[in-house]
């Protein structure tokens, strides 16, 4: 167990204060100073209240946006209810929308309270259904604003910036982002009355969805940014876990590992050195062979071979080099792919779930996975090809439920 977590757990014997919403009969737990109820790490394992904790869950980036509109809010509840029915215990969603449609952050430091209340609702419903949250704080891509929006804001205020990767180095942009971190972490939930940084239902903060800095293939700029921002997060909240949001691409710290990168990717990230930063509690990878592999090597057999090697390489590195847990933060299979079938999707999920369970059962570092993405009934317009609607896919739901049971048997 990390020294800071051991110290906090040993010194602070906590009593949970229960905040009761009598209108709904829901109890919201707040840990007075962190510790009890919070997920922590010990070597390559997650633990909660001293017991092992394995992850089986989903991505649903859309939750805050839908929760901020009364006409669509029920879709959030539906998603949590269905996920809970099949034993899922973790969800990953956005805690950002920067200057885009229904923005959370209209401009630097200016927030849309109705949208923030939508995020409050997401956190409250997660509490209600016992599903932990990974909250991502920014986007690498232009969807929902992304790092480019921060750079544009700075340019509008006189900064001489030329590229979106200036997000990682410009002092003004970094200040904007740090302020957003503080705004989210210190937010007092209008439903539960609990500050986000004090709510154990939040599993972890994520610095950015899939950070990339291709303008600096050396990886130095992103490495320095992660160091600075990870320290900033921990200065505000030292009880929740923190991860970066990486896809898993290797860099210059161990160049021999770059052979595992698909299509010779070199995008300024370094799975090893980025995750060796002390404030980073666990590592993540994403898996999209159909997007990453060159078209000349994109047979289904080649893709599955890549998946196996990708998981194995990163699990071994987390076992022996990083000595931290590993989470497969995104994986999925799109029905838009040639040759797609529901059976192939189920087999693909089972393949990844088997790797996770085998690692967990044998004491390895790969402790869970989250598929992309979960939708509720009636959300057809949000489909991207990867969506899973549990009510419409009972065979996939059964595969997910089986993984939940297997991981639960290990605790």
PDB file of C-alpha atoms in Angstrom, residues 88-373:
ATOM      1  CA  UNK A  88     -21.553  -3.888 -12.845  1.00  0.00           C
ATOM      2  CA  UNK A  89     -19.817  -1.733 -10.252  1.00  0.00           C
ATOM      3  CA  UNK A  90     -17.975   1.001 -12.177  1.00  0.00           C
ATOM      4  CA  UNK A  91     -18.846   3.662 -14.765  1.00  0.00           C
ATOM      5  CA  UNK A  92     -16.650   6.158 -16.577  1.00  0.00           C
ATOM      6  CA  UNK A  93     -18.122   9.466 -17.689  1.00  0.00           C
ATOM      7  CA  UNK A  94     -17.203  13.048 -18.526  1.00  0.00           C
ATOM      8  CA  UNK A  95     -16.901  15.804 -15.932  1.00  0.00           C
ATOM      9  CA  UNK A  96     -16.218  18.311 -18.684  1.00  0.00           C
ATOM     10  CA  UNK A  97     -17.903  20.029 -21.598  1.00  0.00           C
ATOM     11  CA  UNK A  98     -15.952  23.104 -22.542  1.00  0.00           C
ATOM     12  CA  UNK A  99     -17.747  25.734 -24.573  1.00  0.00           C
ATOM     13  CA  UNK A 100     -19.611  23.162 -26.673  1.00  0.00           C
ATOM     14  CA  UNK A 101     -23.334  22.337 -26.896  1.00  0.00           C
ATOM     15  CA  UNK A 102     -24.796  22.538 -23.383  1.00  0.00           C
ATOM     16  CA  UNK A 103     -21.378  23.409 -21.933  1.00  0.00           C
ATOM     17  CA  UNK A 104     -20.435  22.826 -18.332  1.00  0.00           C
ATOM     18  CA  UNK A 105     -17.738  25.499 -18.635  1.00  0.00           C
ATOM     19  CA  UNK A 106     -18.910  28.405 -20.783  1.00  0.00           C
ATOM     20  CA  UNK A 107     -15.546  30.159 -20.591  1.00  0.00           C
ATOM     21  CA  UNK A 108     -12.597  29.862 -18.202  1.00  0.00           C
ATOM     22  CA  UNK A 109     -14.017  29.710 -14.677  1.00  0.00           C
ATOM     23  CA  UNK A 110     -17.617  30.406 -15.776  1.00  0.00           C
ATOM     24  CA  UNK A 111     -19.933  27.437 -15.214  1.00  0.00           C
ATOM     25  CA  UNK A 112     -23.452  26.544 -16.258  1.00  0.00           C
ATOM     26  CA  UNK A 113     -25.151  25.674 -12.977  1.00  0.00           C
ATOM     27  CA  UNK A 114     -27.885  23.627 -14.647  1.00  0.00           C
ATOM     28  CA  UNK A 115     -25.270  21.379 -16.258  1.00  0.00           C
ATOM     29  CA  UNK A 116     -23.329  21.119 -12.997  1.00  0.00           C
ATOM     30  CA  UNK A 117     -26.575  20.029 -11.349  1.00  0.00           C
ATOM     31  CA  UNK A 118     -26.771  17.363 -14.031  1.00  0.00           C
ATOM     32  CA  UNK A 119     -23.405  16.036 -12.871  1.00  0.00           C
ATOM     33  CA  UNK A 120     -24.685  16.224  -9.292  1.00  0.00           C
ATOM     34  CA  UNK A 121     -27.547  13.962 -10.356  1.00  0.00           C
ATOM     35  CA  UNK A 122     -25.155  11.478 -11.968  1.00  0.00           C
ATOM     36  CA  UNK A 123     -23.116  11.233  -8.764  1.00  0.00           C
ATOM     37  CA  UNK A 124     -26.266  10.911  -6.639  1.00  0.00           C
ATOM     38  CA  UNK A 125     -27.688   8.137  -8.829  1.00  0.00           C
ATOM     39  CA  UNK A 126     -24.351   6.326  -8.757  1.00  0.00           C
ATOM     40  CA  UNK A 127     -24.623   6.379  -4.966  1.00  0.00           C
ATOM     41  CA  UNK A 128     -28.168   5.083  -5.154  1.00  0.00           C
ATOM     42  CA  UNK A 129     -27.198   2.076  -7.283  1.00  0.00           C
ATOM     43  CA  UNK A 130     -23.791   1.438  -5.714  1.00  0.00           C
ATOM     44  CA  UNK A 131     -21.832   2.023  -8.914  1.00  0.00           C
ATOM     45  CA  UNK A 132     -18.486   3.789  -8.580  1.00  0.00           C
ATOM     46  CA  UNK A 133     -17.443   6.539 -10.973  1.00  0.00           C
ATOM     47  CA  UNK A 134     -14.329   7.460 -12.902  1.00  0.00           C
ATOM     48  CA  UNK A 135     -14.727  11.148 -13.727  1.00  0.00           C
ATOM     49  CA  UNK A 136     -12.652  12.443 -16.635  1.00  0.00           C
ATOM     50  CA  UNK A 137     -11.689  16.120 -16.427  1.00  0.00           C
ATOM     51  CA  UNK A 138     -10.833  17.070 -20.035  1.00  0.00           C
ATOM     52  CA  UNK A 139     -10.697  15.740 -23.581  1.00  0.00           C
ATOM     53  CA  UNK A 140      -7.749  15.378 -25.909  1.00  0.00           C
ATOM     54  CA  UNK A 141     -10.068  15.724 -28.896  1.00  0.00           C
ATOM     55  CA  UNK A 142     -12.293  18.609 -30.018  1.00  0.00           C
ATOM     56  CA  UNK A 143     -15.485  16.818 -29.014  1.00  0.00           C
ATOM     57  CA  UNK A 144     -16.966  18.602 -25.996  1.00  0.00           C
ATOM     58  CA  UNK A 145     -14.364  21.352 -26.375  1.00  0.00           C
ATOM     59  CA  UNK A 146     -11.175  19.508 -25.611  1.00  0.00           C
ATOM     60  CA  UNK A 147      -7.672  20.876 -25.256  1.00  0.00           C
ATOM     61  CA  UNK A 148      -8.194  22.978 -28.391  1.00  0.00           C
ATOM     62  CA  UNK A 149     -10.958  24.973 -26.679  1.00  0.00           C
ATOM     63  CA  UNK A 150      -8.624  25.880 -23.809  1.00  0.00           C
ATOM     64  CA  UNK A 151      -6.020  27.075 -26.316  1.00  0.00           C
ATOM     65  CA  UNK A 152      -8.632  29.135 -28.177  1.00  0.00           C
ATOM     66  CA  UNK A 153      -9.726  30.748 -24.922  1.00  0.00           C
ATOM     67  CA  UNK A 154      -6.144  31.740 -24.182  1.00  0.00           C
ATOM     68  CA  UNK A 155      -5.638  33.111 -27.708  1.00  0.00           C
ATOM     69  CA  UNK A 156      -8.760  35.236 -27.300  1.00  0.00           C
ATOM     70  CA  UNK A 157      -7.086  36.768 -24.263  1.00  0.00           C
ATOM     71  CA  UNK A 158      -3.897  37.643 -26.084  1.00  0.00           C
ATOM     72  CA  UNK A 159      -1.730  34.525 -25.840  1.00  0.00           C
ATOM     73  CA  UNK A 160       0.400  33.848 -28.918  1.00  0.00           C
ATOM     74  CA  UNK A 161      -0.322  30.157 -29.379  1.00  0.00           C
ATOM     75  CA  UNK A 162      -0.155  28.180 -32.603  1.00  0.00           C
ATOM     76  CA  UNK A 163      -1.297  24.623 -31.888  1.00  0.00           C
ATOM     77  CA  UNK A 164      -3.635  22.683 -29.640  1.00  0.00           C
ATOM     78  CA  UNK A 165      -0.701  20.893 -27.989  1.00  0.00           C
ATOM     79  CA  UNK A 166       0.159  24.256 -26.390  1.00  0.00           C
ATOM     80  CA  UNK A 167      -2.429  23.059 -23.860  1.00  0.00           C
ATOM     81  CA  UNK A 168       0.342  21.091 -22.173  1.00  0.00           C
ATOM     82  CA  UNK A 169       2.924  23.886 -21.903  1.00  0.00           C
ATOM     83  CA  UNK A 170       1.308  27.342 -21.821  1.00  0.00           C
ATOM     84  CA  UNK A 171       1.096  28.804 -18.323  1.00  0.00           C
ATOM     85  CA  UNK A 172      -2.261  30.519 -18.862  1.00  0.00           C
ATOM     86  CA  UNK A 173      -3.878  27.418 -20.337  1.00  0.00           C
ATOM     87  CA  UNK A 174      -2.545  25.304 -17.493  1.00  0.00           C
ATOM     88  CA  UNK A 175      -4.010  27.771 -15.016  1.00  0.00           C
ATOM     89  CA  UNK A 176      -7.425  27.474 -16.699  1.00  0.00           C
ATOM     90  CA  UNK A 177      -7.252  23.700 -16.432  1.00  0.00           C
ATOM     91  CA  UNK A 178      -6.102  23.756 -12.817  1.00  0.00           C
ATOM     92  CA  UNK A 179      -9.032  26.006 -11.978  1.00  0.00           C
ATOM     93  CA  UNK A 180     -11.390  23.508 -13.611  1.00  0.00           C
ATOM     94  CA  UNK A 181      -9.898  20.703 -11.545  1.00  0.00           C
ATOM     95  CA  UNK A 182     -10.527  22.693  -8.388  1.00  0.00           C
ATOM     96  CA  UNK A 183     -14.071  23.607  -9.441  1.00  0.00           C
ATOM     97  CA  UNK A 184     -15.021  19.961  -9.953  1.00  0.00           C
ATOM     98  CA  UNK A 185     -13.228  18.456  -6.963  1.00  0.00           C
ATOM     99  CA  UNK A 186     -14.575  21.025  -4.507  1.00  0.00           C
ATOM    100  CA  UNK A 187     -18.101  21.059  -5.935  1.00  0.00           C
ATOM    101  CA  UNK A 188     -20.784  20.595  -3.238  1.00  0.00           C
ATOM    102  CA  UNK A 189     -23.397  18.257  -4.648  1.00  0.00           C
ATOM    103  CA  UNK A 190     -26.772  20.034  -4.566  1.00  0.00           C
ATOM    104  CA  UNK A 191     -28.582  16.706  -4.079  1.00  0.00           C
ATOM    105  CA  UNK A 192     -26.394  14.903  -1.559  1.00  0.00           C
ATOM    106  CA  UNK A 193     -24.785  17.879   0.180  1.00  0.00           C
ATOM    107  CA  UNK A 194     -21.406  16.125  -0.102  1.00  0.00           C
ATOM    108  CA  UNK A 195     -18.358  17.636  -1.802  1.00  0.00           C
ATOM    109  CA  UNK A 196     -17.159  15.530  -4.703  1.00  0.00           C
ATOM    110  CA  UNK A 197     -13.735  15.198  -3.071  1.00  0.00           C
ATOM    111  CA  UNK A 198     -15.429  13.690  -0.002  1.00  0.00           C
ATOM    112  CA  UNK A 199     -17.702  11.240  -1.826  1.00  0.00           C
ATOM    113  CA  UNK A 200     -16.452   7.622  -1.778  1.00  0.00           C
ATOM    114  CA  UNK A 201     -18.685   6.652  -4.726  1.00  0.00           C
ATOM    115  CA  UNK A 202     -16.166   8.432  -6.942  1.00  0.00           C
ATOM    116  CA  UNK A 203     -13.556   5.787  -7.693  1.00  0.00           C
ATOM    117  CA  UNK A 204     -10.995   7.990  -9.410  1.00  0.00           C
ATOM    118  CA  UNK A 205     -10.236  11.206 -11.235  1.00  0.00           C
ATOM    119  CA  UNK A 206      -8.918  11.005 -14.788  1.00  0.00           C
ATOM    120  CA  UNK A 207      -6.703  13.844 -16.010  1.00  0.00           C
ATOM    121  CA  UNK A 208      -7.786  13.608 -19.643  1.00  0.00           C
ATOM    122  CA  UNK A 209      -9.533  11.282 -22.038  1.00  0.00           C
ATOM    123  CA  UNK A 210      -6.773   9.779 -24.194  1.00  0.00           C
ATOM    124  CA  UNK A 211      -4.104  12.492 -23.894  1.00  0.00           C
ATOM    125  CA  UNK A 212      -1.786  12.800 -26.876  1.00  0.00           C
ATOM    126  CA  UNK A 213       0.969  15.281 -27.703  1.00  0.00           C
ATOM    127  CA  UNK A 214       2.150  14.371 -31.215  1.00  0.00           C
ATOM    128  CA  UNK A 215       4.044  17.659 -31.600  1.00  0.00           C
ATOM    129  CA  UNK A 216       6.563  16.359 -29.039  1.00  0.00           C
ATOM    130  CA  UNK A 217       7.333  12.694 -29.748  1.00  0.00           C
ATOM    131  CA  UNK A 218      10.042  12.777 -27.064  1.00  0.00           C
ATOM    132  CA  UNK A 219       7.242  12.722 -24.491  1.00  0.00           C
ATOM    133  CA  UNK A 220       8.825  15.409 -22.299  1.00  0.00           C
ATOM    134  CA  UNK A 221       5.960  17.905 -22.529  1.00  0.00           C
ATOM    135  CA  UNK A 222       3.270  15.419 -21.580  1.00  0.00           C
ATOM    136  CA  UNK A 223       5.433  13.935 -18.834  1.00  0.00           C
ATOM    137  CA  UNK A 224       5.933  17.357 -17.251  1.00  0.00           C
ATOM    138  CA  UNK A 225       2.232  18.156 -17.596  1.00  0.00           C
ATOM    139  CA  UNK A 226       1.179  14.921 -15.874  1.00  0.00           C
ATOM    140  CA  UNK A 227       3.622  15.581 -13.032  1.00  0.00           C
ATOM    141  CA  UNK A 228       2.257  19.081 -12.506  1.00  0.00           C
ATOM    142  CA  UNK A 229      -1.428  18.228 -12.799  1.00  0.00           C
ATOM    143  CA  UNK A 230      -1.239  15.041 -10.748  1.00  0.00           C
ATOM    144  CA  UNK A 231       0.381  16.984  -7.926  1.00  0.00           C
ATOM    145  CA  UNK A 232      -2.325  19.640  -8.238  1.00  0.00           C
ATOM    146  CA  UNK A 233      -5.126  17.068  -7.968  1.00  0.00           C
ATOM    147  CA  UNK A 234      -3.549  15.477  -4.901  1.00  0.00           C
ATOM    148  CA  UNK A 235      -3.063  18.889  -3.254  1.00  0.00           C
ATOM    149  CA  UNK A 236      -6.849  19.259  -3.295  1.00  0.00           C
ATOM    150  CA  UNK A 237      -7.931  15.642  -2.825  1.00  0.00           C
ATOM    151  CA  UNK A 238      -5.490  13.066  -1.500  1.00  0.00           C
ATOM    152  CA  UNK A 239      -8.101  10.379  -0.868  1.00  0.00           C
ATOM    153  CA  UNK A 240      -9.449   9.545  -4.298  1.00  0.00           C
ATOM    154  CA  UNK A 241      -7.378   7.584  -6.768  1.00  0.00           C
ATOM    155  CA  UNK A 242      -5.927   9.276  -9.835  1.00  0.00           C
ATOM    156  CA  UNK A 243      -5.189   8.004 -13.330  1.00  0.00           C
ATOM    157  CA  UNK A 244      -4.105   9.732 -16.522  1.00  0.00           C
ATOM    158  CA  UNK A 245      -6.505   8.401 -19.175  1.00  0.00           C
ATOM    159  CA  UNK A 246      -3.805   6.825 -21.347  1.00  0.00           C
ATOM    160  CA  UNK A 247      -4.443   4.437 -24.215  1.00  0.00           C
ATOM    161  CA  UNK A 248      -1.228   2.571 -23.442  1.00  0.00           C
ATOM    162  CA  UNK A 249       1.258   3.597 -26.129  1.00  0.00           C
ATOM    163  CA  UNK A 250       4.898   3.088 -25.210  1.00  0.00           C
ATOM    164  CA  UNK A 251       7.552   5.801 -25.470  1.00  0.00           C
ATOM    165  CA  UNK A 252      11.212   6.595 -25.074  1.00  0.00           C
ATOM    166  CA  UNK A 253      11.725   5.425 -21.480  1.00  0.00           C
ATOM    167  CA  UNK A 254      11.723   1.798 -22.684  1.00  0.00           C
ATOM    168  CA  UNK A 255      12.136   2.009 -26.471  1.00  0.00           C
ATOM    169  CA  UNK A 256      12.230  -1.773 -26.810  1.00  0.00           C
ATOM    170  CA  UNK A 257       8.550  -1.752 -25.804  1.00  0.00           C
ATOM    171  CA  UNK A 258       7.574   0.392 -28.805  1.00  0.00           C
ATOM    172  CA  UNK A 259       7.348  -2.792 -30.858  1.00  0.00           C
ATOM    173  CA  UNK A 260       3.956  -3.318 -29.218  1.00  0.00           C
ATOM    174  CA  UNK A 261       2.613   0.033 -30.430  1.00  0.00           C
ATOM    175  CA  UNK A 262       0.175  -0.351 -33.325  1.00  0.00           C
ATOM    176  CA  UNK A 263       1.149   1.127 -36.676  1.00  0.00           C
ATOM    177  CA  UNK A 264       4.379   2.620 -35.239  1.00  0.00           C
ATOM    178  CA  UNK A 265       2.380   5.123 -33.184  1.00  0.00           C
ATOM    179  CA  UNK A 266       4.465   7.877 -31.598  1.00  0.00           C
ATOM    180  CA  UNK A 267       2.157  10.413 -30.043  1.00  0.00           C
ATOM    181  CA  UNK A 268       4.100  11.889 -27.161  1.00  0.00           C
ATOM    182  CA  UNK A 269       2.877   9.499 -24.477  1.00  0.00           C
ATOM    183  CA  UNK A 270       4.938   6.985 -22.530  1.00  0.00           C
ATOM    184  CA  UNK A 271       3.023   4.267 -20.712  1.00  0.00           C
ATOM    185  CA  UNK A 272       5.946   3.505 -18.414  1.00  0.00           C
ATOM    186  CA  UNK A 273       7.288   6.922 -17.401  1.00  0.00           C
ATOM    187  CA  UNK A 274       3.866   8.609 -17.300  1.00  0.00           C
ATOM    188  CA  UNK A 275       2.538   5.987 -14.892  1.00  0.00           C
ATOM    189  CA  UNK A 276       5.697   5.967 -12.756  1.00  0.00           C
ATOM    190  CA  UNK A 277       4.774   9.417 -11.451  1.00  0.00           C
ATOM    191  CA  UNK A 278       4.095   8.804  -7.730  1.00  0.00           C
ATOM    192  CA  UNK A 279       0.750  10.623  -7.636  1.00  0.00           C
ATOM    193  CA  UNK A 280      -0.647   8.359 -10.371  1.00  0.00           C
ATOM    194  CA  UNK A 281      -2.319   5.449  -8.592  1.00  0.00           C
ATOM    195  CA  UNK A 282      -3.097   3.059 -11.431  1.00  0.00           C
ATOM    196  CA  UNK A 283      -2.543   2.609 -15.151  1.00  0.00           C
ATOM    197  CA  UNK A 284      -5.031   2.343 -17.998  1.00  0.00           C
ATOM    198  CA  UNK A 285      -5.085   1.045 -21.538  1.00  0.00           C
ATOM    199  CA  UNK A 286      -7.679   1.264 -24.298  1.00  0.00           C
ATOM    200  CA  UNK A 287      -8.103  -1.325 -27.044  1.00  0.00           C
ATOM    201  CA  UNK A 288      -9.198  -0.428 -30.595  1.00  0.00           C
ATOM    202  CA  UNK A 289      -7.304  -2.679 -33.023  1.00  0.00           C
ATOM    203  CA  UNK A 290      -9.758  -2.003 -35.847  1.00  0.00           C
ATOM    204  CA  UNK A 291      -8.878   1.703 -35.635  1.00  0.00           C
ATOM    205  CA  UNK A 292      -5.163   1.396 -34.887  1.00  0.00           C
ATOM    206  CA  UNK A 293      -3.836  -1.374 -37.099  1.00  0.00           C
ATOM    207  CA  UNK A 294      -2.859  -0.563 -40.698  1.00  0.00           C
ATOM    208  CA  UNK A 295      -5.381  -1.668 -43.280  1.00  0.00           C
ATOM    209  CA  UNK A 296      -2.859  -4.157 -44.685  1.00  0.00           C
ATOM    210  CA  UNK A 297      -2.897  -6.040 -41.389  1.00  0.00           C
ATOM    211  CA  UNK A 298      -6.465  -5.653 -40.222  1.00  0.00           C
ATOM    212  CA  UNK A 299      -7.766  -9.194 -40.524  1.00  0.00           C
ATOM    213  CA  UNK A 300      -9.795 -10.367 -37.571  1.00  0.00           C
ATOM    214  CA  UNK A 301      -7.071 -12.853 -36.696  1.00  0.00           C
ATOM    215  CA  UNK A 302      -4.459 -10.081 -36.655  1.00  0.00           C
ATOM    216  CA  UNK A 303      -6.686  -7.877 -34.516  1.00  0.00           C
ATOM    217  CA  UNK A 304      -7.268 -10.599 -31.938  1.00  0.00           C
ATOM    218  CA  UNK A 305      -3.558 -11.362 -31.851  1.00  0.00           C
ATOM    219  CA  UNK A 306      -2.856  -7.694 -31.185  1.00  0.00           C
ATOM    220  CA  UNK A 307      -5.439  -7.603 -28.378  1.00  0.00           C
ATOM    221  CA  UNK A 308      -3.861 -10.571 -26.615  1.00  0.00           C
ATOM    222  CA  UNK A 309      -0.346  -9.120 -26.837  1.00  0.00           C
ATOM    223  CA  UNK A 310      -1.511  -5.609 -25.849  1.00  0.00           C
ATOM    224  CA  UNK A 311      -3.144  -6.836 -22.652  1.00  0.00           C
ATOM    225  CA  UNK A 312      -0.326  -9.246 -21.810  1.00  0.00           C
ATOM    226  CA  UNK A 313       2.457  -6.680 -22.297  1.00  0.00           C
ATOM    227  CA  UNK A 314       0.805  -4.032 -20.147  1.00  0.00           C
ATOM    228  CA  UNK A 315      -0.201  -6.513 -17.458  1.00  0.00           C
ATOM    229  CA  UNK A 316       3.388  -7.719 -17.201  1.00  0.00           C
ATOM    230  CA  UNK A 317       4.671  -4.143 -16.999  1.00  0.00           C
ATOM    231  CA  UNK A 318       2.219  -3.307 -14.222  1.00  0.00           C
ATOM    232  CA  UNK A 319       3.201  -6.516 -12.423  1.00  0.00           C
ATOM    233  CA  UNK A 320       6.949  -6.002 -12.492  1.00  0.00           C
ATOM    234  CA  UNK A 321       7.842  -2.433 -13.510  1.00  0.00           C
ATOM    235  CA  UNK A 322       5.082  -0.110 -12.331  1.00  0.00           C
ATOM    236  CA  UNK A 323       3.781  -2.341  -9.524  1.00  0.00           C
ATOM    237  CA  UNK A 324       0.394  -0.669  -9.850  1.00  0.00           C
ATOM    238  CA  UNK A 325      -3.071  -1.915 -10.865  1.00  0.00           C
ATOM    239  CA  UNK A 326      -4.111  -1.915 -14.518  1.00  0.00           C
ATOM    240  CA  UNK A 327      -7.599  -1.147 -15.828  1.00  0.00           C
ATOM    241  CA  UNK A 328      -8.781  -1.646 -19.402  1.00  0.00           C
ATOM    242  CA  UNK A 329     -10.557   1.707 -19.605  1.00  0.00           C
ATOM    243  CA  UNK A 330     -12.182   1.220 -23.010  1.00  0.00           C
ATOM    244  CA  UNK A 331     -12.854  -1.715 -25.299  1.00  0.00           C
ATOM    245  CA  UNK A 332     -15.638  -2.603 -27.683  1.00  0.00           C
ATOM    246  CA  UNK A 333     -16.630  -3.974 -31.055  1.00  0.00           C
ATOM    247  CA  UNK A 334     -18.502  -1.875 -33.593  1.00  0.00           C
ATOM    248  CA  UNK A 335     -21.379  -3.295 -35.604  1.00  0.00           C
ATOM    249  CA  UNK A 336     -20.205  -1.021 -38.435  1.00  0.00           C
ATOM    250  CA  UNK A 337     -17.179  -3.259 -39.011  1.00  0.00           C
ATOM    251  CA  UNK A 338     -17.203  -5.655 -41.973  1.00  0.00           C
ATOM    252  CA  UNK A 339     -18.221  -9.134 -40.899  1.00  0.00           C
ATOM    253  CA  UNK A 340     -19.721  -7.994 -37.594  1.00  0.00           C
ATOM    254  CA  UNK A 341     -22.132 -10.265 -35.779  1.00  0.00           C
ATOM    255  CA  UNK A 342     -23.555 -10.265 -32.275  1.00  0.00           C
ATOM    256  CA  UNK A 343     -21.849 -13.596 -31.670  1.00  0.00           C
ATOM    257  CA  UNK A 344     -18.475 -12.089 -32.588  1.00  0.00           C
ATOM    258  CA  UNK A 345     -19.054  -9.193 -30.219  1.00  0.00           C
ATOM    259  CA  UNK A 346     -19.909 -11.566 -27.396  1.00  0.00           C
ATOM    260  CA  UNK A 347     -16.821 -13.667 -28.132  1.00  0.00           C
ATOM    261  CA  UNK A 348     -14.682 -10.516 -28.177  1.00  0.00           C
ATOM    262  CA  UNK A 349     -16.026  -9.403 -24.791  1.00  0.00           C
ATOM    263  CA  UNK A 350     -15.443 -12.908 -23.426  1.00  0.00           C
ATOM    264  CA  UNK A 351     -11.857 -12.873 -24.696  1.00  0.00           C
ATOM    265  CA  UNK A 352     -11.051  -9.654 -22.856  1.00  0.00           C
ATOM    266  CA  UNK A 353     -12.996 -10.679 -19.759  1.00  0.00           C
ATOM    267  CA  UNK A 354     -11.078 -13.969 -19.663  1.00  0.00           C
ATOM    268  CA  UNK A 355      -7.754 -12.106 -19.662  1.00  0.00           C
ATOM    269  CA  UNK A 356      -8.943  -9.873 -16.816  1.00  0.00           C
ATOM    270  CA  UNK A 357     -10.282 -12.744 -14.730  1.00  0.00           C
ATOM    271  CA  UNK A 358      -7.179 -14.859 -15.286  1.00  0.00           C
ATOM    272  CA  UNK A 359      -4.972 -11.997 -14.126  1.00  0.00           C
ATOM    273  CA  UNK A 360      -7.143 -11.257 -11.108  1.00  0.00           C
ATOM    274  CA  UNK A 361      -7.415 -14.901 -10.074  1.00  0.00           C
ATOM    275  CA  UNK A 362      -3.659 -15.424 -10.317  1.00  0.00           C
ATOM    276  CA  UNK A 363      -2.669 -12.272  -8.457  1.00  0.00           C
ATOM    277  CA  UNK A 364      -1.830 -10.230 -11.549  1.00  0.00           C
ATOM    278  CA  UNK A 365      -2.300  -6.511 -12.015  1.00  0.00           C
ATOM    279  CA  UNK A 366      -5.148  -6.402 -14.558  1.00  0.00           C
ATOM    280  CA  UNK A 367      -8.074  -5.824 -12.218  1.00  0.00           C
ATOM    281  CA  UNK A 368     -10.981  -4.813 -14.420  1.00  0.00           C
ATOM    282  CA  UNK A 369     -12.418  -3.432 -17.619  1.00  0.00           C
ATOM    283  CA  UNK A 370     -15.072  -1.047 -18.914  1.00  0.00           C
ATOM    284  CA  UNK A 371     -16.676  -1.557 -22.314  1.00  0.00           C
ATOM    285  CA  UNK A 372     -17.528   1.292 -24.669  1.00  0.00           C
ATOM    286  CA  UNK A 373     -20.373   2.232 -24.465  1.00  0.00           C
TER     287      UNK A 373
END
